[in-house]
Structures are given as C-alpha cells and as structure tokens.
Short mmCIF file of N, CA and C in Angstrom, two decimals:
data_model
loop_
_atom_site.label_atom_id
_atom_site.label_comp_id
_atom_site.label_asym_id
_atom_site.label_seq_id
_atom_site.Cartn_x
_atom_site.Cartn_y
_atom_site.Cartn_z
N UNK L 61 3.24 -19.59 4.29
CA UNK L 61 3.61 -18.68 3.68
C UNK L 61 3.47 -18.05 4.88
N UNK L 62 4.11 -17.46 6.26
CA UNK L 62 3.48 -16.69 6.91
C UNK L 62 4.30 -14.68 6.33
N UNK L 63 4.01 -14.30 7.08
CA UNK L 63 4.49 -12.52 6.23
C UNK L 63 6.12 -12.94 6.81
N UNK L 64 6.18 -13.19 8.02
CA UNK L 64 7.83 -13.29 8.61
C UNK L 64 8.46 -13.52 7.49
N UNK L 65 8.12 -14.27 6.54
CA UNK L 65 9.14 -15.34 5.08
C UNK L 65 9.18 -14.05 4.42
N UNK L 66 8.58 -13.32 4.10
CA UNK L 66 8.14 -11.90 3.10
C UNK L 66 8.85 -10.43 3.76
N UNK L 67 9.90 -11.31 3.92
CA UNK L 67 10.20 -9.45 4.86
C UNK L 67 10.37 -8.25 3.91
N UNK L 68 11.05 -8.79 3.33
CA UNK L 68 11.58 -7.15 2.00
C UNK L 68 11.45 -7.72 1.07
N UNK L 69 11.18 -8.85 0.65
CA UNK L 69 10.96 -9.22 -1.53
C UNK L 69 12.93 -9.09 -1.80
N UNK L 70 12.65 -8.74 -2.85
CA UNK L 70 13.48 -7.96 -4.05
C UNK L 70 13.90 -6.97 -3.50
N UNK L 71 15.79 -6.04 -3.28
CA UNK L 71 15.62 -5.25 -3.18
C UNK L 71 15.14 -4.45 -4.27
N UNK L 72 15.76 -4.41 -5.80
CA UNK L 72 15.49 -3.92 -6.70
C UNK L 72 14.52 -5.25 -7.16
N UNK L 73 13.29 -4.35 -7.80
CA UNK L 73 12.05 -5.15 -8.30
C UNK L 73 12.10 -5.70 -9.67
N UNK L 74 12.07 -6.69 -10.30
CA UNK L 74 12.42 -6.99 -11.35
C UNK L 74 11.73 -6.21 -12.61
N UNK L 75 12.51 -6.02 -13.91
CA UNK L 75 12.35 -5.08 -15.03
C UNK L 75 11.27 -5.82 -15.68
N UNK L 76 10.63 -7.35 -15.68
CA UNK L 76 9.49 -7.64 -16.61
C UNK L 76 8.43 -7.13 -16.89
N UNK L 77 8.01 -6.13 -16.18
CA UNK L 77 7.16 -5.44 -16.97
C UNK L 77 7.16 -3.70 -16.95
N UNK L 78 8.48 -4.02 -17.44
CA UNK L 78 8.93 -2.19 -18.00
C UNK L 78 9.22 -2.28 -19.61
N UNK L 79 9.03 -1.08 -19.88
CA UNK L 79 9.15 -0.25 -19.59
C UNK L 79 7.39 0.49 -19.40
N UNK L 80 7.61 1.34 -17.78
CA UNK L 80 6.75 2.04 -18.20
C UNK L 80 6.31 3.05 -19.26
N UNK L 81 5.02 3.45 -19.50
CA UNK L 81 5.05 4.33 -20.50
C UNK L 81 3.56 5.21 -20.33
N UNK L 82 3.97 6.46 -19.57
CA UNK L 82 2.61 7.79 -19.64
C UNK L 82 3.08 8.18 -19.90
N UNK L 83 2.29 8.93 -20.67
CA UNK L 83 1.33 9.56 -21.37
C UNK L 83 2.07 11.59 -20.97
N UNK L 84 3.15 11.60 -21.89
CA UNK L 84 3.96 12.99 -21.14
C UNK L 84 5.13 12.58 -20.76
N UNK L 85 5.21 11.50 -19.73
CA UNK L 85 6.10 11.02 -19.07
C UNK L 85 7.46 10.60 -19.55
N UNK L 86 8.81 10.67 -19.28
CA UNK L 86 10.25 9.94 -20.01
C UNK L 86 9.71 8.17 -19.16
N UNK L 87 9.67 7.66 -20.02
CA UNK L 87 9.98 6.17 -19.94
C UNK L 87 10.89 5.46 -19.11
N UNK L 88 10.24 5.26 -18.03
CA UNK L 88 10.70 4.74 -17.23
C UNK L 88 10.51 2.97 -16.38
N UNK L 89 11.12 2.49 -15.74
CA UNK L 89 11.08 0.75 -15.99
C UNK L 89 10.86 0.74 -14.59
N UNK L 90 9.71 0.46 -13.94
CA UNK L 90 10.12 -0.83 -12.28
C UNK L 90 11.04 -0.45 -12.00
N UNK L 91 12.42 -0.64 -11.88
CA UNK L 91 12.98 -1.06 -11.75
C UNK L 91 14.27 0.14 -11.07
N UNK L 92 13.60 1.46 -12.32
CA UNK L 92 14.24 2.65 -11.53
C UNK L 92 12.62 3.35 -10.61
N UNK L 93 11.74 2.81 -11.25
CA UNK L 93 10.64 3.94 -9.78
C UNK L 93 10.49 3.17 -8.77
N UNK L 94 9.97 2.14 -8.75
CA UNK L 94 10.18 1.37 -7.39
C UNK L 94 11.13 0.33 -6.73
N UNK L 95 10.94 0.20 -5.22
CA UNK L 95 12.06 -0.30 -4.85
C UNK L 95 11.15 -0.39 -3.14
N UNK L 96 11.87 -1.71 -2.31
CA UNK L 96 11.62 -2.15 -0.67
C UNK L 96 11.46 -1.30 0.00
N UNK L 97 11.34 -1.11 0.51
CA UNK L 97 11.31 0.28 1.82
C UNK L 97 12.52 -0.19 2.55
N UNK L 98 13.25 0.84 3.31
CA UNK L 98 14.63 0.57 4.36
C UNK L 98 14.33 1.45 5.41
N UNK L 99 14.89 0.97 6.55
CA UNK L 99 14.46 1.84 7.66
C UNK L 99 14.85 3.24 7.26
N UNK L 100 15.48 3.98 6.65
CA UNK L 100 16.27 5.08 6.13
C UNK L 100 14.95 5.48 5.56
N UNK L 101 13.52 4.69 5.14
CA UNK L 101 12.67 5.25 4.51
C UNK L 101 11.82 5.86 5.17
N UNK L 102 11.95 5.45 7.15
CA UNK L 102 10.77 6.10 7.84
C UNK L 102 9.85 7.09 7.85
N UNK L 103 10.90 8.53 7.70
CA UNK L 103 10.41 9.46 7.87
C UNK L 103 9.80 10.03 7.03
N UNK L 104 10.76 9.61 5.72
CA UNK L 104 9.31 10.01 4.12
C UNK L 104 8.35 9.28 4.55
N UNK L 105 8.42 7.41 4.74
CA UNK L 105 6.52 7.41 5.25
C UNK L 105 5.61 7.68 6.29
N UNK L 106 6.38 8.51 7.28
CA UNK L 106 5.78 9.23 8.07
C UNK L 106 4.96 10.21 7.39
N UNK L 107 5.98 11.15 7.02
CA UNK L 107 5.61 12.36 6.05
C UNK L 107 4.05 11.80 5.16
N UNK L 108 4.36 10.95 4.76
CA UNK L 108 3.38 10.77 3.31
C UNK L 108 1.91 10.18 4.31
N UNK L 109 2.17 9.36 4.69
CA UNK L 109 1.05 9.37 5.57
C UNK L 109 0.12 10.04 5.91
N UNK L 110 0.99 10.93 6.45
CA UNK L 110 0.25 12.93 6.99
C UNK L 110 -0.67 13.07 6.06
N UNK L 111 0.01 13.00 5.23
CA UNK L 111 -0.45 14.23 3.56
C UNK L 111 -1.12 13.26 3.42
N UNK L 112 -1.61 11.77 2.84
CA UNK L 112 -2.67 11.05 2.58
C UNK L 112 -3.87 11.38 3.82
N UNK L 113 -3.36 11.54 4.64
CA UNK L 113 -4.33 11.68 6.03
C UNK L 113 -5.38 12.65 5.67
N UNK L 114 -4.42 14.39 5.16
CA UNK L 114 -5.03 15.43 5.68
C UNK L 114 -5.75 15.43 3.41
N UNK L 115 -5.25 14.82 2.42
CA UNK L 115 -6.77 14.20 1.74
C UNK L 115 -7.56 13.79 1.57
N UNK L 116 -7.09 13.13 2.96
CA UNK L 116 -8.53 12.60 2.75
C UNK L 116 -10.04 12.52 3.91
N UNK L 117 -8.95 14.37 4.76
CA UNK L 117 -9.69 15.27 5.59
C UNK L 117 -9.54 14.24 6.78
N UNK L 118 -8.99 13.68 7.19
CA UNK L 118 -8.93 12.45 8.47
C UNK L 118 -7.28 13.30 8.90
N UNK L 119 -6.54 13.77 8.96
CA UNK L 119 -4.71 14.11 9.72
C UNK L 119 -5.17 14.22 10.84
N UNK L 120 -6.37 14.77 11.90
CA UNK L 120 -6.91 14.77 13.41
C UNK L 120 -6.65 12.79 13.51
N UNK L 121 -6.57 11.85 12.95
CA UNK L 121 -6.99 10.45 13.47
C UNK L 121 -5.54 9.90 13.76
N UNK L 122 -4.27 10.42 12.87
CA UNK L 122 -3.34 10.35 12.64
C UNK L 122 -2.48 10.11 14.20
N UNK L 123 -2.04 8.97 14.38
CA UNK L 123 -1.81 8.96 15.64
C UNK L 123 0.23 8.55 15.78
N UNK L 124 -0.02 7.54 14.67
CA UNK L 124 1.11 6.70 14.05
C UNK L 124 2.53 7.84 14.41
N UNK L 125 3.62 7.17 14.71
CA UNK L 125 4.62 7.88 14.86
C UNK L 125 5.99 7.17 14.32
N UNK L 126 6.96 8.05 14.05
CA UNK L 126 7.73 7.60 13.27
C UNK L 126 8.53 6.20 13.86
N UNK L 127 8.10 6.06 15.39
CA UNK L 127 8.85 5.24 15.81
C UNK L 127 7.85 4.13 15.70
N UNK L 128 6.49 3.89 15.49
CA UNK L 128 5.54 3.00 15.74
C UNK L 128 6.22 2.06 14.38
N UNK L 129 6.10 2.80 12.87
CA UNK L 129 6.92 2.17 11.91
C UNK L 129 7.52 1.52 12.17
N UNK L 130 8.50 2.59 12.39
CA UNK L 130 9.92 1.45 12.46
C UNK L 130 10.10 0.34 13.49
N UNK L 131 8.83 0.09 14.33
CA UNK L 131 8.83 -0.67 14.99
C UNK L 131 8.01 -2.22 14.26
N UNK L 132 6.74 -1.61 13.52
CA UNK L 132 5.95 -2.58 12.95
C UNK L 132 6.57 -3.08 10.95
N UNK L 133 8.13 -2.15 10.70
CA UNK L 133 8.23 -2.71 9.76
C UNK L 133 9.26 -3.09 9.22
N UNK L 134 10.34 -3.03 10.52
CA UNK L 134 11.52 -2.96 10.60
C UNK L 134 11.96 -4.37 11.32
N UNK L 135 10.93 -4.27 12.76
CA UNK L 135 11.35 -5.00 14.12
C UNK L 135 11.58 -6.80 13.69
N UNK L 136 11.47 -6.91 15.16
CA UNK L 136 11.44 -8.85 14.21
C UNK L 136 10.00 -9.18 13.89
N UNK L 137 10.08 -9.83 13.44
CA UNK L 137 9.11 -10.70 12.62
C UNK L 137 7.92 -9.62 11.91
N UNK L 138 8.47 -8.09 10.82
CA UNK L 138 7.46 -7.80 10.54
C UNK L 138 5.97 -7.90 9.78
N UNK L 139 5.18 -7.45 9.78
CA UNK L 139 3.83 -8.71 8.99
C UNK L 139 2.84 -7.10 7.92
N UNK L 140 3.77 -6.34 7.95
CA UNK L 140 3.84 -5.40 7.22
C UNK L 140 4.52 -4.34 6.47
N UNK L 141 3.92 -4.12 5.12
CA UNK L 141 5.78 -4.17 4.41
C UNK L 141 4.94 -3.26 3.78
N UNK L 142 6.78 -2.43 2.79
CA UNK L 142 5.96 -1.18 2.06
C UNK L 142 6.76 -1.09 0.52
N UNK L 143 6.00 0.02 0.21
CA UNK L 143 7.33 -0.11 -1.49
C UNK L 143 7.49 1.41 -1.34
N UNK L 144 8.75 1.59 -2.02
CA UNK L 144 8.62 3.25 -2.56
C UNK L 144 8.52 3.39 -3.98
N UNK L 145 8.22 4.49 -3.81
CA UNK L 145 7.70 5.10 -5.76
C UNK L 145 9.07 6.17 -5.48
N UNK L 146 10.27 6.50 -6.55
CA UNK L 146 11.17 7.78 -6.00
C UNK L 146 11.77 7.73 -8.08
N UNK L 147 11.31 9.24 -7.52
CA UNK L 147 12.10 9.84 -8.87
C UNK L 147 13.58 9.42 -9.23
N UNK L 148 13.56 10.42 -10.45
CA UNK L 148 15.04 10.20 -10.98
C UNK L 148 16.28 10.09 -10.28
N UNK L 149 16.39 11.02 -9.42
CA UNK L 149 17.46 10.68 -8.20
C UNK L 149 17.56 10.55 -7.12
N UNK L 150 16.73 9.56 -6.84
CA UNK L 150 16.37 8.15 -5.84
C UNK L 150 15.06 8.89 -4.76
N UNK L 151 15.16 10.16 -5.10
CA UNK L 151 13.97 10.60 -4.04
C UNK L 151 12.82 10.40 -3.68
N UNK L 152 12.33 9.71 -2.56
CA UNK L 152 11.39 9.41 -2.14
C UNK L 152 10.05 10.24 -2.74
N UNK L 153 9.22 9.69 -3.38
CA UNK L 153 7.72 10.76 -3.93
C UNK L 153 6.43 10.06 -3.32
N UNK L 154 6.17 8.62 -2.63
CA UNK L 154 5.29 8.13 -2.61
C UNK L 154 5.75 6.64 -2.08
N UNK L 155 4.22 5.74 -1.82
CA UNK L 155 4.50 4.42 -1.31
C UNK L 155 3.55 3.41 -1.17
N UNK L 156 3.64 2.89 -1.22
CA UNK L 156 2.69 1.20 -0.73
C UNK L 156 2.67 0.91 0.22
N UNK L 157 1.60 0.59 1.02
CA UNK L 157 2.26 0.27 2.08
C UNK L 157 0.89 -0.75 2.30
N UNK L 158 1.58 -2.31 2.54
CA UNK L 158 0.46 -3.00 2.37
C UNK L 158 0.74 -4.80 3.97
N UNK L 159 -0.25 -5.41 2.97
CA UNK L 159 0.13 -6.88 4.38
C UNK L 159 -0.91 -8.01 4.04
N UNK L 160 0.04 -9.06 3.98
CA UNK L 160 -0.88 -9.85 4.03
C UNK L 160 -2.43 -11.05 4.55
N UNK L 161 -3.63 -11.06 3.79
CA UNK L 161 -4.04 -10.73 3.87
C UNK L 161 -4.75 -13.07 3.76
N UNK L 162 -5.45 -13.56 4.12
CA UNK L 162 -6.09 -15.01 3.20
C UNK L 162 -7.46 -15.26 3.15
N UNK L 163 -7.33 -15.57 1.91
CA UNK L 163 -8.50 -16.06 1.96
C UNK L 163 -9.12 -17.76 2.16
N UNK L 164 -10.37 -17.99 2.98
CA UNK L 164 -10.48 -19.56 3.38
C UNK L 164 -11.08 -19.98 1.49
N UNK L 165 -11.91 -19.33 1.09
CA UNK L 165 -12.95 -19.93 0.13
C UNK L 165 -11.66 -20.43 -1.14
N UNK L 166 -10.76 -19.38 -1.41
CA UNK L 166 -9.43 -20.13 -2.19
C UNK L 166 -8.52 -21.17 -1.62
N UNK L 167 -7.92 -20.47 -0.98
CA UNK L 167 -6.63 -21.23 0.32
C UNK L 167 -5.63 -20.89 -0.15
N UNK L 168 -5.52 -19.18 -0.11
CA UNK L 168 -4.49 -18.33 -0.50
C UNK L 168 -3.82 -17.04 0.32
N UNK L 169 -3.41 -16.88 0.30
CA UNK L 169 -3.00 -15.47 0.62
C UNK L 169 -3.39 -14.61 -0.30
N UNK L 170 -3.54 -13.84 0.20
CA UNK L 170 -3.79 -12.33 -0.80
C UNK L 170 -3.07 -11.33 -0.46
N UNK L 171 -2.94 -10.01 -0.95
CA UNK L 171 -2.05 -8.62 -0.54
C UNK L 171 -3.72 -7.18 0.00
N UNK L 172 -3.09 -6.92 0.36
CA UNK L 172 -4.56 -6.37 0.91
C UNK L 172 -3.59 -4.66 1.12
N UNK L 173 -3.84 -3.76 0.41
CA UNK L 173 -2.91 -2.59 -0.21
C UNK L 173 -3.89 -1.36 1.28
N UNK L 174 -2.84 -0.95 2.20
CA UNK L 174 -3.68 -0.67 3.00
C UNK L 174 -3.34 1.17 2.59
N UNK L 175 -2.58 1.75 1.89
CA UNK L 175 -2.63 3.20 1.94
C UNK L 175 -1.25 3.63 0.79
N UNK L 176 -1.87 3.74 -0.84
CA UNK L 176 -0.89 3.90 -1.29
C UNK L 176 -1.28 5.55 -1.54
N UNK L 177 0.07 5.86 -1.99
CA UNK L 177 0.11 7.40 -1.58
C UNK L 177 1.31 8.04 -3.04
N UNK L 178 1.78 8.97 -3.65
CA UNK L 178 2.30 9.74 -4.97
C UNK L 178 2.12 11.48 -4.55
N UNK L 179 3.27 11.97 -3.92
CA UNK L 179 3.06 13.46 -3.67
C UNK L 179 2.25 14.11 -4.78
N UNK L 180 1.97 15.27 -5.15
CA UNK L 180 1.29 15.85 -5.91
C UNK L 180 2.26 16.78 -7.38
N UNK L 181 3.11 17.02 -6.81
CA UNK L 181 4.31 17.26 -7.62
C UNK L 181 4.39 15.86 -8.49
N UNK L 182 4.25 14.98 -7.80
CA UNK L 182 5.01 14.03 -8.85
C UNK L 182 4.30 12.93 -9.87
N UNK L 183 2.58 13.56 -9.54
CA UNK L 183 1.31 12.43 -9.58
C UNK L 183 1.41 13.07 -11.28
N UNK L 184 0.42 11.56 -12.44
CA UNK L 184 0.71 11.79 -13.44
C UNK L 184 2.40 11.18 -14.43
N UNK L 185 3.23 11.28 -13.15
CA UNK L 185 4.76 10.71 -13.35
C UNK L 185 4.58 9.10 -13.58
N UNK L 186 3.51 8.12 -13.38
CA UNK L 186 3.50 7.08 -13.30
C UNK L 186 3.96 6.25 -12.32
N UNK L 187 4.00 6.77 -11.11
CA UNK L 187 4.42 6.21 -10.10
C UNK L 187 3.21 5.75 -8.74
N UNK L 188 2.57 5.91 -9.10
CA UNK L 188 0.79 5.29 -8.73
C UNK L 188 0.50 3.74 -9.10
N UNK L 189 0.69 4.12 -10.48
CA UNK L 189 0.76 2.55 -11.78
C UNK L 189 1.54 1.28 -10.92
N UNK L 190 2.72 2.66 -11.06
CA UNK L 190 4.17 1.85 -11.05
C UNK L 190 4.14 1.26 -9.54
N UNK L 191 3.45 0.92 -8.22
CA UNK L 191 3.26 0.50 -7.27
C UNK L 191 2.17 -0.60 -7.58
N UNK L 192 1.44 0.05 -8.18
CA UNK L 192 0.34 -1.35 -8.03
C UNK L 192 0.43 -2.39 -9.07
N UNK L 193 1.32 -1.88 -9.81
CA UNK L 193 1.97 -2.86 -11.06
C UNK L 193 2.72 -3.79 -10.33
N UNK L 194 3.71 -3.45 -9.82
CA UNK L 194 4.29 -4.45 -8.92
C UNK L 194 4.06 -5.36 -7.43
N UNK L 195 3.47 -4.29 -6.82
CA UNK L 195 2.24 -5.24 -5.80
C UNK L 195 1.62 -6.68 -6.27
N UNK L 196 0.98 -6.23 -7.45
CA UNK L 196 0.22 -7.10 -8.81
C UNK L 196 1.33 -8.20 -8.92
N UNK L 197 2.58 -7.60 -9.12
CA UNK L 197 3.90 -8.75 -9.96
C UNK L 197 4.21 -9.46 -8.72
N UNK L 198 4.25 -9.33 -7.50
CA UNK L 198 4.88 -9.94 -6.25
C UNK L 198 3.45 -11.15 -6.06
N UNK L 199 2.18 -10.75 -5.76
CA UNK L 199 0.90 -11.39 -5.71
C UNK L 199 0.48 -12.17 -6.68
N UNK L 200 1.46 -12.18 -7.62
CA UNK L 200 1.44 -13.17 -9.28
C UNK L 200 2.77 -14.32 -8.99
N UNK L 201 3.71 -13.63 -8.67
CA UNK L 201 5.21 -14.16 -8.72
C UNK L 201 4.28 -15.46 -7.44
N UNK L 202 4.16 -14.80 -5.94
CA UNK L 202 3.78 -15.62 -4.92
C UNK L 202 2.78 -16.40 -4.80
N UNK L 203 1.84 -16.80 -5.83
CA UNK L 203 1.06 -17.70 -5.90
C UNK L 203 -0.13 -16.81 -5.35
N UNK L 204 -0.45 -15.80 -4.74
CA UNK L 204 -1.78 -15.13 -3.63
C UNK L 204 -3.03 -14.88 -4.79
N UNK L 205 -3.79 -14.92 -4.34
CA UNK L 205 -5.67 -14.77 -4.86
C UNK L 205 -6.08 -13.88 -5.15
N UNK L 206 -5.95 -12.94 -4.20
CA UNK L 206 -6.32 -11.60 -4.37
C UNK L 206 -5.24 -10.19 -4.05
N UNK L 207 -5.72 -9.18 -4.87
CA UNK L 207 -4.60 -7.92 -4.34
C UNK L 207 -5.84 -7.03 -4.16
N UNK L 208 -6.31 -6.36 -2.95
CA UNK L 208 -7.77 -5.87 -2.40
C UNK L 208 -6.91 -4.33 -2.05
N UNK L 209 -7.80 -3.18 -2.26
CA UNK L 209 -8.16 -2.01 -1.15
C UNK L 209 -9.22 -1.75 -1.36
N UNK L 210 -9.09 -0.58 -0.47
CA UNK L 210 -10.22 0.44 -0.50
C UNK L 210 -10.04 1.52 -0.90
N UNK L 211 -11.34 2.44 -1.21
CA UNK L 211 -11.23 3.55 -1.79
C UNK L 211 -11.80 4.69 -1.34
N UNK L 212 -12.30 6.13 -0.52
CA UNK L 212 -12.70 6.60 -0.38
C UNK L 212 -14.23 6.75 -1.69
N UNK L 213 -15.18 6.99 -0.90
CA UNK L 213 -16.64 6.95 -2.26
C UNK L 213 -16.56 8.19 -3.35
N UNK L 214 -15.56 8.82 -2.45
CA UNK L 214 -15.83 10.67 -3.13
C UNK L 214 -15.14 10.85 -3.35
N UNK L 215 -13.64 9.53 -3.62
CA UNK L 215 -12.63 10.25 -4.30
C UNK L 215 -12.34 9.56 -5.98
N UNK L 216 -13.35 9.98 -6.42
CA UNK L 216 -13.53 9.97 -8.17
C UNK L 216 -11.86 9.73 -8.67
N UNK L 217 -11.14 10.72 -8.32
CA UNK L 217 -9.94 10.35 -9.31
C UNK L 217 -8.89 9.31 -9.45
N UNK L 218 -9.21 8.75 -7.28
CA UNK L 218 -8.84 6.94 -8.01
C UNK L 218 -9.50 5.43 -8.25
N UNK L 219 -10.70 6.31 -7.90
CA UNK L 219 -11.98 5.20 -8.45
C UNK L 219 -11.56 5.01 -9.68
N UNK L 220 -11.50 6.13 -10.98
CA UNK L 220 -11.00 5.93 -12.66
C UNK L 220 -10.25 5.49 -12.37
N UNK L 221 -9.14 5.86 -12.03
CA UNK L 221 -8.02 5.34 -11.97
C UNK L 221 -7.73 3.47 -12.17
N UNK L 222 -8.21 3.47 -10.30
CA UNK L 222 -8.36 1.54 -10.42
C UNK L 222 -9.24 1.46 -11.03
N UNK L 223 -10.54 1.73 -11.48
CA UNK L 223 -11.00 0.66 -12.63
C UNK L 223 -10.32 1.08 -14.10
N UNK L 224 -9.34 2.35 -14.45
CA UNK L 224 -8.47 1.98 -16.10
C UNK L 224 -8.00 0.73 -15.49
N UNK L 225 -6.61 0.51 -14.73
CA UNK L 225 -6.33 -1.15 -14.48
C UNK L 225 -7.13 -2.06 -14.22
N UNK L 226 -8.55 -2.01 -14.47
CA UNK L 226 -9.11 -3.66 -14.29
C UNK L 226 -10.10 -3.83 -13.03
N UNK L 227 -9.24 -3.20 -11.59
CA UNK L 227 -9.57 -3.29 -10.87
C UNK L 227 -11.75 -3.15 -11.13
N UNK L 228 -11.74 -3.90 -9.59
CA UNK L 228 -13.82 -3.86 -9.84
C UNK L 228 -13.79 -3.31 -8.53
N UNK L 229 -15.20 -2.82 -8.59
CA UNK L 229 -16.04 -2.49 -7.10
C UNK L 229 -16.53 -3.50 -6.30
N UNK L 230 -15.99 -4.10 -5.12
CA UNK L 230 -16.58 -5.43 -4.40
C UNK L 230 -18.31 -5.03 -3.70
N UNK L 231 -18.98 -3.61 -4.60
CA UNK L 231 -20.23 -3.10 -4.40
C UNK L 231 -21.02 -4.18 -2.92
N UNK L 232 -21.02 -5.14 -3.05
CA UNK L 232 -22.08 -6.25 -2.36
C UNK L 232 -21.32 -6.34 -0.35
N UNK L 233 -20.05 -5.48 -0.74
CA UNK L 233 -20.05 -5.85 0.75
C UNK L 233 -19.07 -4.40 1.57
N UNK L 234 -19.81 -4.23 2.82
CA UNK L 234 -19.80 -3.25 3.64
C UNK L 234 -18.84 -3.10 4.75
N UNK L 235 -18.07 -2.83 4.73
CA UNK L 235 -16.56 -3.29 5.66
C UNK L 235 -16.98 -2.14 7.52
N UNK L 236 -17.04 -3.21 8.18
CA UNK L 236 -17.18 -2.69 9.81
C UNK L 236 -16.01 -2.38 10.12
N UNK L 237 -15.73 -1.93 10.94
CA UNK L 237 -14.31 -1.61 11.89
C UNK L 237 -15.18 -1.71 13.83
N UNK L 238 -14.31 -1.73 14.43
CA UNK L 238 -14.27 -1.67 15.81
C UNK L 238 -13.15 -0.72 16.48
N UNK L 239 -13.21 0.32 17.21
CA UNK L 239 -12.01 0.74 17.34
C UNK L 239 -12.00 1.61 18.63
N UNK L 240 -11.09 2.37 19.51
CA UNK L 240 -11.51 2.67 20.53
C UNK L 240 -11.58 1.70 21.83
N UNK L 241 -12.80 2.90 22.38
CA UNK L 241 -13.62 2.31 22.98
C UNK L 241 -14.51 0.83 23.29
N UNK L 242 -15.25 0.92 21.91
CA UNK L 242 -15.92 -0.10 21.27
C UNK L 242 -15.21 -0.82 21.46
N UNK L 243 -13.63 -0.86 20.87
CA UNK L 243 -12.95 -2.40 20.98
C UNK L 243 -12.43 -2.71 22.13
N UNK L 244 -11.96 -1.83 22.78
CA UNK L 244 -12.20 -2.63 24.54
C UNK L 244 -13.28 -2.97 24.74
N UNK L 245 -14.50 -2.72 25.30
CA UNK L 245 -15.52 -2.77 24.96
C UNK L 245 -16.08 -4.14 24.69
N UNK L 246 -15.84 -4.44 23.54
CA UNK L 246 -15.87 -5.66 22.81
C UNK L 246 -14.59 -6.65 23.83
N UNK L 247 -13.85 -6.32 23.60
CA UNK L 247 -12.77 -7.31 24.61
C UNK L 247 -12.88 -7.52 25.38
N UNK L 248 -14.10 -7.10 26.87
CA UNK L 248 -13.50 -7.41 28.09
C UNK L 248 -14.81 -8.34 27.99
N UNK L 249 -15.86 -8.29 26.73
CA UNK L 249 -17.33 -9.16 27.05
C UNK L 249 -16.87 -10.36 27.13
#
C-alpha cells in the first residue's frame, strides 16, 4: 500500500460523520466542507503555506514554489496529499497537507499531518475540525495505525483544540532534523 495507490482518494468525502456542528455556525456536512485538492488549488495551497509560516514566525524559511507543490502533489507517483476546506461558495479557506508514515511496531501505515491551516476569517466555522475528522476517517477506513502531527509548544490555541479532539502529546519523544549544510555534510560521510 504505497503512496501512489492513494493518489487522491474520493473526490467528495463521505458524509457518514456529518453533520458537523459548531457553536454559532450553520450546520455543515463533511461533504460540503472538505474535498480532495486538485491542480487548480495550487495557488491557494501556496498562499496558505506562506500565511501559516507567517503565523509560525518563520516566513523567511518558505522557499517552496507553486511549481514545487504542483510537481509533488500532482506529478507522477505523488507521496504527499492535500485536502481542502471550502466555504459555502466553494472557495478554499484552508488545507491539510499530509503523507504516509509506517510503524514497524504496529506493522501498519499511518498519516503524518504536515500542515493544517484555516484562514483567520474562516476560523470557528468547523473547517479545521472537519479536516482532522476527514483525515482520521481516511486513516481508519484504510486500516492505518496512527494519525500524527507536530505543534509548536507556544501555540496554546492549537494545543487546546487538539486535546479537545482526543489527541495526546508524545512528550517522551524529541524531534530531530538535519537540513541545509548539515544534511549535505552527513550525506557525504
């Protein structure tokens, strides 16, 4: 079950988990709020990536271009996938970008959520929750063992939101990263 077999999933997500109820927001269903990204979404995805990086105080680190996203999301054998959150008019208001992982202990794939973003104007409308519910549904439906993501330790609103959905921090783990010159140096050893 490699990533290429799961290129896009369903065009419109199932409504088995609907309706989505949000305090103060009109009742919406997953099938009207969430859809699989298409190549036409690349400019919006790129804009959302930049907006998320600004929020995370790291805009200077974004070097990905629309062309990079188009190649990696919609080229031959993609290994990264995106779902879009849309408003009542079908306009994109957020996205979830994810890829497959594998647990050797569980002997199963999992989903790693790389980015989750909803525009400030659309927050509180249930789009972020709907994106997470949809990815959990995908993982469960496909028999995946995990659905994981990272959150900045200062992002209290996100932490509170995730824990309210049942997510648990993995405090015993520390993420390590090798990038830039250190990556090149390590690769030449």
